[in-house]
């Protein structure tokens, strides 16, 4: 069990948690939600021990094995498979132990004790799952969207996003009691995301996951922790349930607040009127006390939402861009060029809103990067319209930020570099004001970017892009890291944007709301996709099936392990055990209530019998009073009984 009691958590001057108390029970699947910068990742640092509470008590079981996704970019030429196998820390330890014992044995082959140790080392390793470690790792890698031929490729041959997927696979490989996942879906596309959901649903330990993806949270969590205004609140349900409960609570709180305000006004009026009158001074005093004692209901603080807009682009060339007979791909030293897309003939017109679709690794980013001039075409031509001004947003863009510098310094540098080519005002005060409109408060414009949260960084990149007044927006997964309110703001701004938009995103809601035509990147070519997003989802499923078939043929073993990723009988037994533990106190209380209800029922019956006969008035009054109390008690007991048996039913279902 993880418990927080009155925990205070700070980051420099910022108080992120103030008096947070909450319990997480073993086996619970928890979604940790809240706005960008609310303190979710910081709370993870408390959970994994890299940060300590500044007040109150935090405790989590010492013996729990922790798995989490390393945040660094792996730089190793180990193969993808070996790298992921290495995530099984127990296996690695036992392998090392075996190697040491083998060495000792080689040095002294006749030592009986060492011989015994060696035998133990072998069985321990077998127990830890050495025999199927490789297929288990490969099942994870393939599930997350890698191709069969990539299993043995070195880690540092993959691009950043893909290396982060390997980090995720490595964390899933590690046997654990507590799994911490901080926005695990950011580097995934739709099919890998769906696979991850299925995997997590079978995970037997305690899981806490941070995410801004509603559908994902609903699929994998049953408890929600919400951070807001330095308070942590627990809701017993998934994200949708949380939203409903919270809306109800806000309504209740709003009306409680209004009622209390009335009462306060009333007391205050009394005090004001009578404090001068000696005869009433005492009553006035007691009301002053009452007012002081009253626990104040907080007014509803409206969420600090924000909105922004793209400025009207100066001029819009038409066509924006034309691509003819082009091949796109990569030049590798001493090797023939690696062509990803060929025969590309496209033009991009003013005002088009194109969603770029395509399964994993088919070349969406290659296309986008070539258009963004990050790389050249291998053949053919890409002709730009006069005055084309591209606003490019890519995942790696976050790495372009300088960790030591502040948002203001970033803006000042950009303004200087672009010089007179932009019409914006470039004074420091103007830039501050501009950052303010993107929700960077006075303090934050001076905070080092390296210490900002993921969503805050993404918002800064967005702000910098908007400032450049682009007429062609090239957005590659722009919603990663952004909280729901900011995504909404982006969708609104994109809808009002007058230039041309090209968008790659796994955010179905965003694609739906801003694109009106789709390109499909797949099997080496770029084509128009005739259909809507639902058609596309069907296409994806077919494509995934095709790839799975391929994978099955290539590595039977891995495919078998993939199927077998079902929960072990052990996990199921553990789950039953847990449920029956949780049911015990419920059953106990139910039994007590039954007893009390029976007793109350008997007393009620006898009272009613007495009341049916003529009685002295004083006794009638007393019996009547008692009957009223009894009825109230019975009502409360019955309500409690219903609630308890509902919970019990849910547990034993
Ligand atoms: N070293 C630091 N100095 C100053 N402020 C910091 C520091 N580290 C974090 N912060 C601030 O603390 C707040 C919480 O950061 P945290 O990364 O926990 O947010 P988060 O809830 O994970 O947000 P996101 O959804 O964007 O990932 C942010 O406003 C961040 O700027
Ligand atoms: Mg975070």
XYZ file of C-alpha atoms and ligand atoms in Angstrom:
685
model
C 0.000 0.000 0.000
C 1.235 3.486 -0.856
C 0.177 6.190 1.571
C 0.561 9.935 1.659
C -0.343 11.767 4.854
C -0.431 15.537 4.714
C 2.388 15.557 2.231
C 3.932 18.829 1.154
C 5.995 18.835 -2.017
C 7.884 21.776 -3.458
C 9.941 22.611 -6.519
C 12.019 25.684 -5.747
C 9.459 28.288 -4.701
C 6.486 26.434 -6.184
C 4.297 24.432 -3.796
C 3.023 21.510 -5.857
C 1.333 19.560 -3.058
C 0.023 21.066 0.125
C -1.367 18.650 2.685
C -2.057 15.758 0.309
C -3.427 12.570 1.868
C -4.236 9.572 -0.248
C -3.936 5.779 -0.275
C -3.210 3.478 -3.200
C -4.007 -0.175 -2.601
C -2.065 -3.126 -3.998
C -3.230 -4.127 -7.458
C -4.984 -0.865 -8.211
C -4.674 0.665 -11.675
C -4.391 4.372 -11.124
C -4.577 7.242 -13.606
C -2.754 10.366 -12.401
C -4.254 13.411 -14.109
C -4.041 17.189 -13.993
C -3.087 20.211 -16.062
C 0.366 20.737 -17.550
C 2.691 21.760 -14.756
C 0.356 20.599 -11.985
C 3.085 18.363 -10.538
C 2.363 14.861 -11.850
C 5.899 14.017 -12.910
C 7.168 15.510 -9.674
C 4.893 13.173 -7.730
C 6.462 10.263 -9.637
C 9.840 11.479 -8.416
C 8.466 11.086 -4.888
C 7.169 7.590 -5.682
C 10.486 6.400 -7.091
C 12.557 7.951 -4.346
C 14.446 10.592 -6.333
C 12.653 13.308 -4.378
C 11.647 13.547 -0.740
C 8.563 15.061 0.806
C 9.008 18.535 2.273
C 6.457 17.784 4.967
C 4.057 15.055 6.106
C 4.637 11.351 5.542
C 5.051 9.287 2.452
C 5.438 5.523 2.574
C 5.508 2.674 0.103
C 6.374 -0.993 0.705
C 10.138 -1.523 0.839
C 10.010 -4.942 -0.786
C 8.087 -3.765 -3.841
C 10.003 -4.104 -7.091
C 9.668 -0.949 -9.156
C 9.562 -0.707 -12.948
C 9.608 2.597 -14.787
C 10.605 3.958 -18.164
C 14.064 5.495 -18.167
C 13.869 9.056 -19.499
C 17.283 9.166 -21.159
C 17.893 8.418 -24.817
C 19.740 5.080 -24.928
C 23.120 5.269 -26.725
C 24.291 1.719 -27.225
C 25.063 -0.611 -30.096
C 23.520 -3.558 -28.271
C 20.800 -5.189 -30.369
C 17.206 -4.139 -29.714
C 16.441 -7.611 -28.353
C 19.406 -7.718 -25.958
C 18.648 -4.201 -24.778
C 15.083 -5.138 -23.879
C 16.088 -8.446 -22.256
C 18.403 -6.310 -20.094
C 15.278 -4.717 -18.621
C 14.689 -7.902 -16.633
C 16.937 -6.843 -13.804
C 16.545 -10.071 -11.882
C 17.622 -12.094 -14.886
C 20.645 -9.848 -15.387
C 21.686 -10.249 -11.743
C 21.361 -14.007 -11.903
C 23.326 -14.149 -15.147
C 26.110 -12.200 -13.513
C 26.002 -14.468 -10.475
C 26.245 -17.500 -12.743
C 29.201 -16.061 -14.632
C 31.025 -15.391 -11.355
C 30.341 -18.895 -10.064
C 31.426 -20.411 -13.365
C 34.704 -18.525 -13.134
C 35.209 -19.729 -9.564
C 34.420 -23.237 -10.664
C 36.899 -23.078 -13.524
C 39.600 -21.934 -11.115
C 38.874 -24.682 -8.612
C 36.955 -27.512 -10.303
C 37.177 -29.862 -7.323
C 35.609 -27.575 -4.726
C 32.359 -29.260 -3.738
C 30.676 -26.094 -2.390
C 31.362 -24.166 -5.576
C 29.948 -27.096 -7.512
C 26.749 -26.856 -5.474
C 26.618 -23.080 -5.967
C 26.914 -23.615 -9.677
C 23.976 -26.031 -9.685
C 21.901 -23.479 -7.731
C 22.904 -20.666 -10.054
C 21.643 -22.702 -13.008
C 18.280 -23.500 -11.427
C 17.781 -19.914 -10.198
C 18.370 -18.650 -13.699
C 15.951 -21.190 -15.145
C 13.326 -20.178 -12.558
C 13.739 -16.543 -13.546
C 12.638 -17.408 -17.091
C 15.990 -17.530 -18.885
C 14.738 -20.030 -21.443
C 12.067 -17.748 -22.919
C 13.570 -14.349 -22.134
C 14.367 -13.664 -25.783
C 10.921 -14.506 -27.191
C 9.292 -12.550 -24.335
C 11.405 -9.504 -25.165
C 10.712 -9.882 -28.873
C 6.973 -10.140 -28.281
C 7.162 -6.760 -26.518
C 9.265 -5.201 -29.270
C 7.006 -6.419 -32.057
C 3.921 -5.420 -30.089
C 5.241 -1.880 -29.920
C 5.441 -1.734 -33.691
C 8.947 -2.810 -34.686
C 9.484 -5.029 -37.710
C 10.904 -8.514 -37.490
C 14.133 -7.566 -39.281
C 14.719 -4.821 -36.717
C 14.905 -7.162 -33.727
C 18.662 -7.559 -34.070
C 19.519 -4.057 -35.181
C 21.614 -1.920 -32.840
C 19.682 0.436 -30.581
C 21.493 3.558 -31.763
C 20.486 2.915 -35.367
C 16.892 3.850 -34.468
C 15.447 7.347 -34.390
C 14.647 9.059 -31.089
C 10.981 8.135 -30.926
C 11.748 4.503 -31.629
C 14.499 4.358 -29.024
C 12.016 5.635 -26.468
C 9.726 2.770 -27.459
C 12.566 0.394 -26.665
C 12.872 2.053 -23.250
C 9.173 1.361 -22.734
C 9.589 -2.297 -23.769
C 12.509 -2.573 -21.357
C 10.364 -1.321 -18.480
C 7.590 -3.780 -19.342
C 10.168 -6.581 -19.438
C 11.122 -5.924 -15.820
C 9.185 -8.072 -13.316
C 7.565 -5.591 -10.951
C 5.035 -4.944 -8.199
C 4.745 -1.255 -9.016
C 4.775 0.092 -12.554
C 5.147 3.850 -13.091
C 4.391 5.146 -16.580
C 4.724 8.856 -17.389
C 2.823 9.564 -20.622
C 3.679 6.220 -22.236
C 1.595 6.867 -25.344
C 3.504 9.945 -26.511
C 5.808 8.067 -28.858
C 3.247 5.539 -30.021
C 0.917 5.468 -32.949
C -2.525 4.013 -33.022
C -1.742 0.337 -33.432
C 1.043 0.244 -30.846
C -1.219 2.176 -28.498
C -3.963 -0.412 -28.783
C -1.446 -3.184 -28.154
C -0.151 -1.420 -25.037
C -3.692 -1.073 -23.682
C -4.192 -4.822 -24.008
C -0.866 -5.561 -22.329
C -1.546 -3.245 -19.380
C -4.995 -4.718 -18.840
C -3.279 -7.992 -18.027
C -0.634 -6.521 -15.737
C -1.079 -7.981 -12.243
C 0.776 -5.469 -10.057
C -0.016 -1.922 -8.973
C 0.151 0.562 -11.807
C 0.189 4.345 -11.837
C 0.032 6.000 -15.221
C 0.159 9.674 -16.177
C -1.650 10.500 -19.394
C -3.667 13.170 -21.149
C -5.365 10.589 -23.382
C -8.930 10.013 -22.230
C -9.570 6.834 -24.236
C -6.329 5.273 -23.097
C -6.992 6.087 -19.433
C -10.485 4.659 -19.633
C -9.115 1.433 -21.060
C -6.449 0.802 -18.434
C -7.362 2.467 -15.123
C -10.002 2.044 -12.432
C -8.912 4.706 -9.971
C -8.155 8.351 -10.758
C -5.933 10.726 -8.796
C -6.402 14.354 -9.688
C -3.894 17.091 -8.880
C -5.211 20.606 -8.823
C -4.298 23.719 -6.867
C -1.771 21.649 -4.862
C -4.502 19.261 -3.723
C -4.640 15.572 -4.516
C -8.054 13.934 -4.762
C -8.851 10.268 -5.249
C -11.821 9.116 -7.332
C -12.860 5.464 -7.512
C -13.299 5.171 -11.250
C -11.653 5.633 -14.637
C -11.246 8.989 -16.354
C -14.804 9.305 -17.641
C -16.192 8.377 -14.221
C -13.878 10.976 -12.708
C -15.154 13.658 -15.069
C -18.764 12.917 -14.183
C -18.118 12.788 -10.434
C -16.114 15.960 -10.565
C -18.781 17.816 -12.487
C -21.318 16.795 -9.845
C -19.000 17.803 -7.041
C -18.331 21.147 -8.623
C -22.046 21.763 -8.841
C -22.534 20.769 -5.207
C -19.610 22.860 -4.136
C -20.906 25.799 -6.072
C -24.273 25.639 -4.325
C -22.677 24.995 -0.913
C -20.506 28.008 -1.529
C -23.497 30.160 -2.429
C -25.386 28.999 0.671
C -22.462 29.704 2.922
C -22.009 33.134 1.427
C -25.642 33.868 2.343
C -25.068 32.682 5.867
C -21.902 34.708 6.237
C -23.703 37.795 4.997
C -26.474 37.164 7.507
C -24.100 36.734 10.460
C -22.151 39.764 9.415
C -25.300 41.859 9.276
C -26.214 40.748 12.796
C -22.744 41.574 14.067
C -22.655 44.942 12.375
C -26.057 45.877 13.694
C -25.583 44.828 17.284
C -21.962 45.252 18.136
C -22.698 48.834 19.278
C -25.594 47.766 21.504
C -24.389 46.750 24.970
C -27.338 44.432 25.600
C -26.672 42.423 22.426
C -22.898 42.623 22.519
C -22.583 39.094 23.851
C -24.666 37.550 21.076
C -22.741 39.567 18.547
C -19.512 38.244 20.041
C -20.655 34.647 19.756
C -21.526 35.233 16.118
C -18.122 36.701 15.441
C -16.735 33.464 16.874
C -19.099 31.396 14.746
C -17.920 33.243 11.692
C -14.292 32.625 12.597
C -14.891 28.940 13.245
C -16.787 28.377 10.067
C -14.850 26.189 7.688
C -14.871 28.082 4.478
C -16.106 26.398 1.349
C -13.765 27.372 -1.438
C -15.289 29.189 -4.358
C -14.952 27.366 -7.640
C -11.813 28.568 -9.285
C -12.515 28.477 -12.943
C -9.779 26.472 -14.664
C -7.215 28.878 -15.968
C -7.931 28.071 -19.574
C -6.280 29.797 -22.407
C -6.765 30.215 -26.077
C -4.559 31.504 -28.827
C -4.751 32.162 -32.505
C -2.498 32.004 -35.494
C -1.948 35.414 -36.982
C -3.136 36.085 -40.452
C -0.303 35.023 -42.767
C 1.114 37.934 -44.766
C 0.767 36.376 -48.200
C -0.212 32.920 -49.320
C 1.495 31.552 -52.415
C -0.511 29.219 -54.588
C 0.493 26.505 -55.085
C 2.420 26.427 -51.869
C 4.516 23.570 -52.997
C 4.786 21.134 -55.853
C 6.571 17.847 -55.779
C 7.267 16.035 -59.031
C 8.662 12.582 -59.718
C 10.403 12.653 -56.387
C 11.957 9.936 -54.261
C 12.440 10.504 -50.563
C 14.721 8.614 -48.225
C 18.085 8.531 -46.524
C 21.669 8.692 -47.694
C 23.872 6.292 -45.791
C 27.625 6.444 -46.139
C 29.158 3.664 -48.272
C 25.750 2.223 -48.999
C 23.222 2.700 -51.753
C 20.619 5.328 -50.770
C 17.695 3.938 -48.796
C 14.534 4.952 -50.633
C 11.407 5.108 -48.489
C 8.971 6.785 -50.884
C 9.079 6.899 -54.663
C 7.130 8.374 -57.539
C 5.785 11.214 -55.431
C 3.743 13.675 -57.520
C 1.779 16.078 -55.348
C 0.935 19.693 -55.048
C -0.135 21.505 -51.961
C -2.550 24.369 -52.534
C -3.403 27.435 -50.495
C -5.907 26.705 -47.763
C -5.750 22.905 -47.935
C -6.031 20.995 -44.656
C -4.337 17.686 -45.114
C -4.142 14.882 -42.573
C -1.212 12.570 -43.286
C -2.071 8.985 -42.431
C 0.009 5.849 -42.506
C 0.948 2.924 -40.324
C 4.083 2.688 -38.290
C 7.350 3.510 -40.016
C 5.834 3.855 -43.478
C 7.475 7.230 -44.044
C 5.162 9.940 -42.708
C 8.002 11.707 -40.940
C 10.299 11.252 -43.949
C 7.750 13.073 -46.085
C 7.254 15.818 -43.535
C 10.978 16.277 -42.909
C 11.697 16.588 -46.615
C 9.032 19.233 -47.037
C 10.448 21.012 -43.991
C 13.877 21.057 -45.714
C 15.443 18.984 -42.953
C 16.604 16.595 -45.650
C 16.817 16.685 -49.428
C 14.905 14.617 -51.947
C 16.865 11.665 -53.368
C 15.471 12.352 -56.815
C 12.979 14.641 -58.536
C 12.094 18.159 -57.450
C 10.319 19.955 -54.658
C 9.380 23.460 -55.809
C 8.324 26.026 -53.233
C 5.926 28.866 -53.893
C 7.332 32.394 -53.540
C 7.100 33.614 -49.953
C 6.481 30.172 -48.478
C 6.971 30.364 -44.724
C 6.895 26.981 -43.053
C 6.016 26.540 -39.386
C 7.400 23.131 -38.508
C 6.566 21.382 -35.259
C 8.125 18.002 -34.550
C 8.644 15.903 -31.485
C 12.384 16.503 -31.570
C 11.581 20.182 -31.535
C 11.523 19.951 -27.738
C 15.213 19.046 -27.849
C 15.876 22.192 -29.848
C 15.129 24.210 -26.708
C 18.173 25.130 -24.648
C 17.759 23.787 -21.124
C 19.767 26.563 -19.468
C 17.856 29.383 -21.149
C 14.525 30.896 -20.154
C 11.465 31.282 -22.390
C 12.190 34.992 -22.659
C 15.764 34.352 -23.813
C 14.441 31.943 -26.434
C 12.061 34.561 -27.757
C 14.684 37.305 -27.754
C 17.134 35.121 -29.659
C 14.516 34.112 -32.205
C 13.429 37.704 -32.725
C 17.032 38.720 -33.301
C 17.686 35.884 -35.756
C 14.602 36.575 -37.811
C 15.357 40.292 -37.675
C 13.368 42.458 -40.003
C 11.701 39.551 -41.803
C 8.902 39.568 -39.249
C 6.535 42.391 -38.578
C 6.176 41.626 -34.885
C 7.369 43.974 -32.178
C 10.526 42.622 -30.665
C 11.036 44.654 -27.504
C 11.522 42.609 -24.332
C 8.306 43.948 -22.858
C 6.379 42.933 -25.985
C 7.871 39.466 -25.930
C 6.948 39.100 -22.258
C 3.413 40.104 -23.022
C 3.312 37.661 -25.896
C 4.530 34.813 -23.658
C 1.897 35.818 -21.137
C -0.764 35.198 -23.745
C 0.531 31.632 -23.906
C 0.105 31.231 -20.157
C 3.694 31.895 -19.186
C 3.283 33.968 -16.073
C 5.713 36.610 -14.860
C 7.869 34.096 -12.960
C 7.856 31.499 -15.657
C 9.313 33.683 -18.389
C 12.472 33.641 -16.248
C 12.500 29.910 -15.395
C 15.151 27.736 -17.042
C 13.469 25.674 -19.749
C 15.251 22.532 -18.521
C 13.227 22.598 -15.305
C 9.866 23.004 -17.020
C 7.328 20.212 -17.406
C 6.847 18.423 -20.725
C 3.636 20.256 -21.500
C 5.144 23.640 -20.663
C 8.005 23.010 -23.078
C 5.628 21.932 -25.825
C 3.577 25.089 -25.250
C 6.717 27.219 -25.587
C 7.613 25.591 -28.902
C 4.082 26.236 -30.077
C 4.298 29.874 -29.011
C 7.580 30.312 -30.880
C 6.100 28.781 -33.996
C 2.983 30.952 -33.943
C 5.097 34.081 -33.521
C 6.818 33.453 -36.860
C 3.531 33.936 -38.707
C 3.863 30.862 -40.948
C 1.623 30.284 -43.953
C 2.234 26.518 -44.142
C 1.959 24.581 -40.907
C 3.700 21.219 -40.826
C 2.781 19.562 -37.578
C 4.180 16.160 -36.634
C 2.408 14.859 -33.514
C 1.843 18.310 -32.002
C -0.408 17.194 -29.142
C 2.096 15.020 -27.286
C 2.566 16.358 -23.751
C -0.281 18.861 -24.083
C -3.136 18.632 -21.589
C -6.704 18.363 -22.798
C -7.549 22.046 -22.457
C -4.481 23.061 -24.447
C -5.290 20.492 -27.156
C -8.698 22.016 -27.401
C -7.150 25.470 -27.762
C -4.875 24.135 -30.513
C -7.795 22.589 -32.378
C -9.703 25.871 -32.246
C -6.669 27.862 -33.422
C -5.989 25.425 -36.274
C -9.573 25.647 -37.408
C -9.273 29.405 -37.712
C -5.855 29.324 -39.368
C -6.017 30.820 -42.857
C -2.942 29.182 -44.333
C -2.342 25.587 -45.288
C -2.105 22.776 -42.791
C -0.383 19.400 -42.996
C -0.864 17.303 -39.892
C 0.452 13.967 -38.629
C -1.241 12.899 -35.430
C -2.482 9.882 -33.536
C -5.018 12.149 -31.862
C -8.193 11.030 -33.578
C -10.222 13.919 -32.172
C -7.802 16.490 -33.609
C -7.617 14.869 -37.059
C -11.373 14.702 -37.195
C -11.889 18.307 -36.218
C -9.305 20.062 -38.410
C -8.562 18.014 -41.551
C -10.782 17.702 -44.545
C -8.661 15.544 -46.780
C -6.190 12.774 -46.139
C -3.022 11.496 -47.731
C -1.994 7.933 -47.138
C 1.674 7.044 -46.838
C 2.169 3.332 -47.233
C 3.946 0.614 -49.198
C 6.436 3.095 -50.552
C 4.039 5.605 -52.108
C 1.901 8.612 -51.236
C -1.724 8.452 -52.386
C -4.993 10.194 -51.660
C -6.964 8.353 -49.041
C -10.591 8.170 -50.107
C -12.550 7.827 -46.943
C -12.831 9.138 -43.464
C -11.072 8.258 -40.230
C -13.294 5.268 -39.532
C -12.365 3.803 -42.891
C -8.777 4.459 -41.973
C -9.057 2.629 -38.673
C -10.347 -0.394 -40.578
C -7.448 -0.078 -43.005
C -5.033 0.009 -40.051
C -6.463 -3.141 -38.547
C -6.123 -4.965 -41.870
C -2.586 -3.718 -42.262
C -1.700 -4.753 -38.702
C -3.093 -8.188 -39.397
C -0.987 -8.479 -42.513
C 2.148 -7.493 -40.575
C 1.327 -9.921 -37.799
C 1.011 -12.735 -40.304
C 4.426 -11.784 -41.639
C 5.850 -11.742 -38.135
C 4.288 -15.076 -37.336
C 5.953 -16.722 -40.268
C 9.298 -15.172 -39.419
C 9.495 -15.875 -35.723
C 7.070 -18.520 -34.656
C 8.469 -18.390 -31.177
C 7.918 -14.692 -30.642
C 4.411 -14.938 -32.008
C 3.592 -17.755 -29.638
C 4.883 -15.719 -26.712
C 2.776 -12.806 -27.921
C -0.364 -14.936 -27.690
C 0.742 -16.285 -24.353
C 1.047 -12.862 -22.777
C -2.253 -13.757 -21.087
C -2.293 -13.456 -17.306
C -0.618 -16.377 -15.594
C -2.720 -18.656 -13.350
C -0.567 -17.272 -10.555
C -1.679 -13.715 -11.273
C -5.311 -14.785 -11.438
C -5.003 -16.546 -8.094
C -3.318 -13.498 -6.631
C -6.149 -11.361 -7.921
C -8.784 -13.656 -6.373
C -6.857 -13.613 -3.120
C -6.775 -9.821 -3.160
C -10.467 -9.543 -3.846
C -11.348 -11.903 -1.070
C -9.132 -9.879 1.309
C -10.958 -6.722 0.295
C -14.328 -8.428 0.694
C -13.703 -9.509 4.289
C -14.268 -6.193 6.092
C -17.336 -5.561 3.927
C -18.844 -8.881 4.927
C -18.090 -8.219 8.584
C -19.841 -4.880 8.523
C -22.791 -6.336 6.634
C -23.216 -8.995 9.320
C -23.149 -6.318 12.028
C -25.763 -4.296 10.200
C -27.982 -7.353 9.794
C -27.827 -7.921 13.536
C -28.583 -4.318 14.372
C -31.424 -4.201 11.831
C -32.998 -7.298 13.373
C -32.817 -5.810 16.871
C -34.190 -2.469 15.682
C -36.984 -4.286 13.843
C -37.996 -6.176 16.988
C -38.007 -3.037 19.100
C -40.004 -1.203 16.466
C -42.610 -3.963 16.328
C -43.056 -3.984 20.077
C -43.295 -0.178 20.184
C -45.952 -0.227 17.522
C -47.831 -2.893 19.430
C -47.700 -0.741 22.544
C -48.886 2.301 20.681
C -51.834 0.333 19.383
C -53.155 0.114 22.953
C -54.474 2.959 25.087
C -51.581 4.592 26.978
C -51.039 7.586 29.253
C -50.168 10.699 27.180
C -46.657 11.029 28.567
C -45.842 7.487 27.471
C -47.354 8.029 24.048
C -45.081 11.015 23.475
C -42.029 9.092 24.590
C -42.831 5.993 22.533
C -43.536 8.204 19.519
C -40.169 9.923 19.860
C -38.380 6.624 20.182
C -40.196 5.250 17.148
C -39.077 8.229 15.087
C -35.423 7.748 16.092
C -35.670 4.044 15.340
C -37.138 4.675 11.898
C -34.329 7.089 11.103
C -31.733 4.625 12.252
C -33.284 1.832 10.219
C -33.304 4.067 7.161
C -29.605 4.853 7.543
C -28.711 1.221 8.184
C -30.571 0.123 5.095
C -28.828 2.679 2.948
C -25.438 1.591 4.240
C -26.418 -2.024 3.696
C -27.269 -1.336 0.069
C -23.999 0.511 -0.568
C -21.953 -2.247 1.038
C -23.645 -5.044 -0.834
C -23.165 -3.172 -4.113
C -19.458 -3.007 -3.425
C -19.325 -6.622 -2.419
C -21.116 -7.609 -5.572
C -18.649 -5.635 -7.676
C -15.762 -7.399 -5.937
C -17.095 -10.889 -6.384
C -18.376 -10.354 -9.922
N 13.719 22.651 -10.629
C 12.613 23.369 -10.789
N 12.593 24.695 -10.552
C 11.482 25.412 -10.699
N 10.311 24.913 -11.081
C 10.254 23.618 -11.357
C 11.390 22.779 -11.230
N 11.028 21.540 -11.579
C 9.726 21.594 -11.915
N 9.254 22.846 -11.774
C 7.887 23.302 -12.021
O 7.017 22.490 -11.267
C 5.790 22.329 -11.950
C 5.423 20.843 -11.984
O 6.221 20.146 -12.899
P 5.859 18.650 -13.347
O 6.888 18.260 -14.340
O 5.716 17.796 -12.153
O 4.438 18.858 -14.049
P 3.471 17.794 -14.742
O 2.209 17.771 -13.991
O 4.176 16.515 -14.941
O 3.168 18.521 -16.141
P 3.050 17.931 -17.666
O 1.623 17.496 -17.846
O 3.320 19.124 -18.523
O 4.058 16.854 -17.813
C 5.969 22.962 -13.326
O 5.308 24.206 -13.359
C 7.466 23.143 -13.468
O 7.766 24.282 -14.242
Mg 4.949 15.462 -16.644
